[in-house]
């Protein structure tokens, strides 16, 4: 019987040589006359072990990594196809603490199945949620999602069930479901990883949303920087259509849902839902004033469900296993799990799906292993480039929407970027303002002008020019941006700036005498 190997074919693994490793293993096996099957699965999310090679054995998959082409001959000599010992061996994949200590619901199949095999997807529980949804009335599907406590995983944390009910109750000849896969936060990759590793999970979740709200058409908006995700999603949609899981009569139910991929140009602002709608309609991505909300007047003026990849991908589990099962994970009003993405100066970067309530310290040290540099940690930025910088003294914070809001921070999309003690927090504050100045759509004055003036004010503070006055100007400017911006882009940019000033005031002391700036 041919040996069966799993080598990730997603963009993360391929960026560090997975294709070359797969080719080297195939060539070495051919030279030795060994028959084997290589499955290009998605990544398990342990990026520090990529390229990760797994061997199927009667006891389970055995992991080796990170593997380079130069390691391949030695692995064959060590009998790795039978799970033989080797310095790159880690034993059973499922027993690796980084993976074993997670609570994987949304990413349960990622790295396990062949991403484009419908048979593999269904054999691992796929489409059980949709099959359940097809037996329920739309209002009952919405009620189940509401009872689960699922909140939008894109960052806003708005209750998903309430949004779906608004669309369900709206009267219209056409409704839409739109997935915002314009993942642009620094240090985040969960959307891409899921689309490349378990694309049918997203298709299933969006189809359930269509059944629940009466929407018959859907779009997945993916940034052009994600060519592999675009390719995989298009292939998966075509295969789902050919197998009757999408289209005019889903599995003989008489209900229909069509789905298509749309490619965005990569503007950060299109992560904001109304800017994404503008782009989907063929216009430049700029923010729309609210009201009206998209749930009532969204794509082409029709009621539209808009959620993030992770929100949709969480729904099949809720339908399959029940709202209570999902709600039993988490704490307070933050129910279920969140895939946290560990990045920056961190020893073991990757994806960690845990129930809400896990602390920053557990993520940074227990999973992440501390800094990659070996120096003491100084700060994390949680929630993307618009999230707060938090000092080590707040690493005890548990991850939930309310606790973070009480500390002037946000969980966001689950991105965590770690910095060691060499970081300059004034420079990080300046980066936040400059990022906004570059990425602003320009629709509103507080964001467009405020961010540019903010960079100038921070430069004056760094140069020691009238420091106290400029600190007051910065605080006043941030308040104006928070209260006056049309969307979260300008409204949240002050969060990293003011958190850096609040927690690391020593970095805002004068560093040169001023004959610069003005």
Tab-separated table of C-alpha atoms in Angstrom, residues 2 5 26 58 111 138 183 193 210 215 223 249 326 338 349 368 373-374 378 380 390 476 481 490 492 515:
chain	number	residue	atom	x	y	z
A	2	UNK	CA	1.361	3.416	-0.989
A	5	UNK	CA	1.835	12.161	2.965
A	26	UNK	CA	8.429	12.815	-4.932
A	58	UNK	CA	-2.346	3.511	11.822
A	111	UNK	CA	-4.864	21.080	7.601
A	138	UNK	CA	-35.687	30.649	7.962
A	183	UNK	CA	-8.324	40.849	5.079
A	193	UNK	CA	-5.820	30.320	5.716
A	210	UNK	CA	-29.003	32.687	2.163
A	215	UNK	CA	-31.089	35.842	-0.205
A	223	UNK	CA	-8.243	41.260	-2.229
A	249	UNK	CA	-32.114	23.430	-6.548
A	326	UNK	CA	-21.276	26.817	20.617
A	338	UNK	CA	-11.855	33.134	18.039
A	349	UNK	CA	3.915	32.388	15.079
A	368	UNK	CA	3.886	31.919	21.161
A	373	UNK	CA	14.629	37.829	19.490
A	374	UNK	CA	14.857	36.389	23.011
A	378	UNK	CA	7.370	45.161	25.846
A	380	UNK	CA	1.448	43.822	21.877
A	390	UNK	CA	-0.825	47.139	25.441
A	476	UNK	CA	-7.700	67.174	20.745
A	481	UNK	CA	-11.157	61.976	14.597
A	490	UNK	CA	-10.576	57.445	11.088
A	492	UNK	CA	-10.156	54.096	15.534
A	515	UNK	CA	15.679	73.195	14.988
